[in-house]
Short mmCIF file of C-alpha atoms and ligand atoms in Angstrom, two decimals:
data_model
loop_
_atom_site.label_atom_id
_atom_site.label_comp_id
_atom_site.label_asym_id
_atom_site.label_seq_id
_atom_site.Cartn_x
_atom_site.Cartn_y
_atom_site.Cartn_z
CA UNK I 1392 52.89 50.29 5.59
CA UNK I 1393 54.14 47.35 7.53
CA UNK I 1394 54.64 43.86 6.22
CA UNK I 1395 52.87 41.16 8.17
CA UNK I 1396 55.29 39.53 10.52
CA UNK I 1397 56.97 36.43 9.09
CA UNK I 1398 55.32 33.24 10.40
CA UNK I 1399 57.09 31.87 13.39
CA UNK I 1400 57.77 28.15 13.94
CA UNK I 1401 54.93 28.19 16.42
CA UNK I 1402 52.58 29.47 13.74
CA UNK I 1403 53.69 26.73 11.34
CA UNK I 1404 53.27 24.04 13.97
CA UNK I 1405 49.80 25.35 14.81
CA UNK I 1406 48.95 25.33 11.09
CA UNK I 1407 50.22 21.76 10.77
CA UNK I 1408 48.14 20.75 13.80
CA UNK I 1409 45.03 22.22 12.17
CA UNK I 1410 45.77 20.25 9.00
CA UNK I 1411 46.17 17.06 11.05
CA UNK I 1412 42.92 17.84 12.83
CA UNK I 1413 41.14 18.19 9.48
CA UNK I 1414 42.65 14.93 8.23
CA UNK I 1415 41.40 13.14 11.33
CA UNK I 1416 37.91 14.58 10.83
CA UNK I 1417 38.01 13.51 7.15
CA UNK I 1418 39.10 10.00 8.17
CA UNK I 1419 36.25 9.89 10.65
CA UNK I 1420 33.75 10.89 7.97
CA UNK I 1421 35.13 8.20 5.60
CA UNK I 1422 34.81 5.64 8.36
CA UNK I 1423 31.22 6.72 9.01
CA UNK I 1424 30.28 6.46 5.30
CA UNK I 1425 31.96 3.06 5.09
CA UNK I 1426 30.15 1.81 8.17
CA UNK I 1427 26.82 3.13 6.92
CA UNK I 1428 27.32 1.41 3.55
CA UNK I 1429 28.23 -1.86 5.22
CA UNK I 1430 25.12 -1.64 7.40
CA UNK I 1431 22.99 -0.94 4.30
CA UNK I 1432 24.45 -3.99 2.51
CA UNK I 1433 23.84 -6.25 5.53
CA UNK I 1434 20.28 -4.93 5.86
CA UNK I 1435 19.65 -5.63 2.14
CA UNK I 1436 20.92 -9.21 2.50
CA UNK I 1437 18.63 -9.79 5.49
CA UNK I 1438 15.67 -8.25 3.59
CA UNK I 1439 16.34 -10.48 0.56
CA UNK I 1440 16.53 -13.47 2.89
CA UNK I 1441 13.12 -12.70 4.35
CA UNK I 1442 11.66 -12.14 0.86
CA UNK I 1443 13.00 -15.48 -0.38
CA UNK I 1444 11.58 -17.21 2.67
CA UNK I 1445 8.19 -15.55 2.12
CA UNK I 1446 8.19 -16.75 -1.52
CA UNK I 1447 9.18 -20.26 -0.38
CA UNK I 1448 6.34 -20.35 2.13
CA UNK I 1449 3.85 -19.23 -0.52
CA UNK I 1450 4.88 -22.08 -2.83
CA UNK I 1451 3.22 -25.46 -2.23
CA UNK I 1452 6.13 -27.35 -0.75
CA UNK I 1453 5.90 -30.92 0.57
CA UNK I 1454 5.60 -29.71 4.17
CA UNK I 1455 2.56 -27.57 3.18
CA UNK I 1456 0.78 -30.39 1.31
CA UNK I 1457 -1.76 -32.25 3.41
CA UNK I 1458 -1.51 -36.01 3.80
CA UNK I 1459 -4.75 -36.48 1.86
CA UNK I 1460 -3.49 -34.56 -1.18
CA UNK I 1461 -0.16 -36.41 -1.09
CA UNK I 1462 -1.99 -39.75 -1.07
CA UNK I 1463 -3.78 -38.98 -4.36
CA UNK I 1464 -1.21 -38.38 -7.11
CA UNK I 1465 -2.20 -37.24 -10.62
CA UNK I 1466 -4.54 -39.85 -12.13
CA UNK I 1467 -2.88 -42.11 -14.68
CA UNK I 1468 -4.77 -43.80 -17.52
CA UNK I 1469 -5.79 -47.41 -17.07
CA UNK I 1470 -3.78 -49.75 -19.29
CA UNK I 1471 -6.75 -52.06 -19.99
CA UNK I 1472 -10.53 -51.77 -20.22
CA UNK I 1473 -10.83 -55.21 -18.68
CA UNK I 1474 -12.02 -57.29 -17.08
CA UNK I 1475 -15.33 -56.77 -18.89
CA UNK I 1476 -18.56 -57.98 -17.32
CA UNK I 1477 -21.54 -58.87 -19.54
CA UNK I 1478 -25.02 -59.10 -18.05
CA UNK I 1479 -28.67 -58.86 -19.17
CA UNK I 1480 -28.28 -56.34 -20.85
CA UNK I 1481 -25.18 -54.37 -20.01
CA UNK I 1482 -21.51 -54.25 -21.00
CA UNK I 1483 -19.40 -53.06 -18.08
CA UNK I 1484 -15.68 -52.53 -18.70
CA UNK I 1485 -13.44 -51.98 -15.66
CA UNK I 1486 -12.25 -48.74 -17.29
CA UNK I 1487 -13.81 -46.60 -20.03
CA UNK I 1488 -10.78 -44.37 -20.67
CA UNK I 1489 -7.57 -46.26 -21.34
CA UNK I 1490 -4.08 -45.76 -22.70
CA UNK I 1491 -3.42 -46.96 -26.25
CA UNK I 1492 -1.99 -50.46 -26.54
CA UNK I 1493 -2.64 -54.09 -27.37
CA UNK I 1494 -4.39 -55.57 -24.36
CA UNK I 1495 -5.53 -58.98 -23.15
CA UNK I 1496 -8.37 -59.14 -20.63
CA UNK I 1497 -11.05 -61.47 -19.29
CA UNK I 1498 -14.71 -61.26 -20.30
CA UNK I 1499 -17.25 -62.72 -17.89
CA UNK I 1500 -20.91 -63.39 -18.58
CA UNK I 1501 -22.77 -62.68 -15.35
CA UNK I 1502 -26.16 -62.82 -17.11
CA UNK I 1503 -28.80 -65.54 -17.45
CA UNK I 1504 -28.56 -65.81 -21.26
CA UNK I 1505 -25.76 -66.07 -23.83
CA UNK I 1506 -23.82 -62.89 -24.71
CA UNK I 1507 -20.89 -61.92 -26.89
CA UNK I 1508 -18.42 -59.05 -26.94
CA UNK I 1509 -17.66 -57.20 -30.16
CA UNK I 1510 -15.37 -54.18 -30.37
CA UNK I 1511 -15.79 -51.53 -33.08
CA UNK I 1512 -13.74 -48.41 -33.74
CA UNK I 1513 -15.69 -45.38 -35.07
CA UNK I 1514 -16.17 -41.70 -34.48
CA UNK I 1515 -19.93 -42.30 -34.61
CA UNK I 1516 -22.11 -42.00 -31.53
CA UNK I 1517 -23.68 -45.38 -30.59
CA UNK I 1518 -27.15 -44.25 -31.75
CA UNK I 1519 -25.66 -43.34 -35.18
CA UNK I 1520 -24.23 -46.82 -35.84
CA UNK I 1521 -25.51 -48.37 -39.12
CA UNK I 1522 -28.22 -50.97 -38.49
CA UNK I 1523 -29.44 -54.06 -40.30
CA UNK I 1524 -32.71 -55.62 -39.06
CA UNK I 1525 -32.39 -53.54 -35.90
CA UNK I 1526 -28.91 -54.80 -35.00
CA UNK I 1527 -25.50 -53.30 -35.84
CA UNK I 1528 -24.55 -53.88 -39.48
CA UNK I 1529 -21.18 -55.38 -38.56
CA UNK I 1530 -19.63 -55.28 -42.05
CA UNK I 1531 -20.69 -51.70 -42.85
CA UNK I 1532 -17.56 -49.74 -43.96
CA UNK I 1533 -18.38 -46.69 -41.81
CA UNK I 1534 -17.37 -48.71 -38.75
CA UNK I 1535 -14.36 -50.96 -38.17
CA UNK I 1536 -14.73 -54.28 -36.37
CA UNK I 1537 -11.64 -54.60 -34.19
CA UNK I 1538 -12.52 -57.76 -32.27
CA UNK I 1539 -15.03 -60.61 -32.36
CA UNK I 1540 -15.35 -63.87 -30.45
CA UNK I 1541 -17.54 -66.85 -29.59
CA UNK I 1542 -20.77 -66.44 -27.67
CA UNK I 1543 -20.25 -66.87 -23.92
CA UNK I 1544 -22.62 -69.03 -21.91
CA UNK I 1545 -24.13 -67.74 -18.64
CA UNK I 1546 -21.46 -67.96 -15.94
CA UNK I 1547 -18.75 -68.43 -18.54
CA UNK I 1548 -15.54 -66.48 -19.18
CA UNK I 1549 -13.31 -65.82 -22.15
CA UNK I 1550 -9.84 -64.31 -22.58
CA UNK I 1551 -9.54 -61.75 -25.39
CA UNK I 1552 -6.66 -59.80 -26.92
CA UNK I 1553 -7.78 -56.53 -28.51
CA UNK I 1554 -5.71 -54.11 -30.55
CA UNK I 1555 -6.35 -50.68 -29.02
CA UNK I 1556 -3.13 -49.13 -30.30
CA UNK I 1557 -5.01 -46.50 -32.31
CA UNK I 1558 -6.38 -43.66 -30.16
CA UNK I 1559 -10.06 -42.98 -30.68
CA UNK I 1560 -13.58 -44.01 -29.71
CA UNK I 1561 -14.47 -47.70 -29.47
CA UNK I 1562 -17.80 -49.39 -28.92
CA UNK I 1563 -17.84 -52.49 -26.70
CA UNK I 1564 -21.11 -54.18 -27.60
CA UNK I 1565 -23.10 -57.41 -27.62
CA UNK I 1566 -24.76 -57.73 -31.02
CA UNK I 1567 -26.85 -60.84 -30.44
CA UNK I 1568 -30.35 -60.11 -31.82
CA UNK I 1569 -31.96 -57.25 -29.90
CA UNK I 1570 -29.15 -56.85 -27.33
CA UNK I 1571 -27.67 -53.63 -28.78
CA UNK I 1572 -31.16 -52.12 -28.93
CA UNK I 1573 -31.66 -53.13 -25.31
CA UNK I 1574 -28.64 -50.95 -24.41
CA UNK I 1575 -26.00 -53.65 -24.20
CA UNK I 1576 -22.97 -51.49 -25.07
CA UNK I 1577 -20.39 -49.13 -23.59
CA UNK I 1578 -18.13 -46.51 -25.20
CA UNK I 1579 -14.39 -46.84 -24.43
CA UNK I 1580 -12.09 -43.93 -25.19
CA UNK I 1581 -8.47 -44.79 -26.05
CA UNK I 1582 -5.91 -42.00 -25.53
CU1 CU M 2762 -25.96 -59.87 -25.16
#
C-alpha cells in the first residue's frame, strides 16, 4: 500500500499548461463559430440584395417601359362631345363618350339641306324612342329633351350650351321630318 506521490511543482505547472492549452483551443473554436456566423450573415445580406434586385427588374419600371407605351398614357374622357357636324343625314359628334359637365360647343351643318340638333336623355335605345307621325315625339314623358335650337342652314354654324351634368345615355338627333328615320342621330354616353 503506497500513497501516490504528492504532485510536484512540475506536475502542477504541466497541469496548468494543459488547462491553458485547452482554453486556447476553446477560444479558437469560439472565434471559428463567430467567423462562420458573420460569413452567414453577410451571405444572407448579399442574397437578399440579389432577390430585391430580381423583384425590381420584374416590375415594370420606367427604364423597362418602351417609348411607345410611355407616349400613350391612360385614356382620359373627352370633356365635350363637340364640335358636332350635321350632314345629309348624319350627326357626328367629335366624341361619343364624355365626362359629365355643362358644355358649350359648335354645331356645323355640312349638308345640302337644313338640319337641327336636339339632345334627349333616356335609357331607351334609339329604335325604342316614342314616335309621332314617324318622327320622335319630343314631348313624350318617357324621354327628356335637354337641348333644342334653331334650324341651321347648309354651311351654317351655331354655338350651343348643353347640360350634360347627369351621367347617362343621350341621343343627339335631327328631328326635322324624316331625318331621324333616315338615321340622323348618334348616341352619346356621359360618365
Ligand atoms: Cu336633319
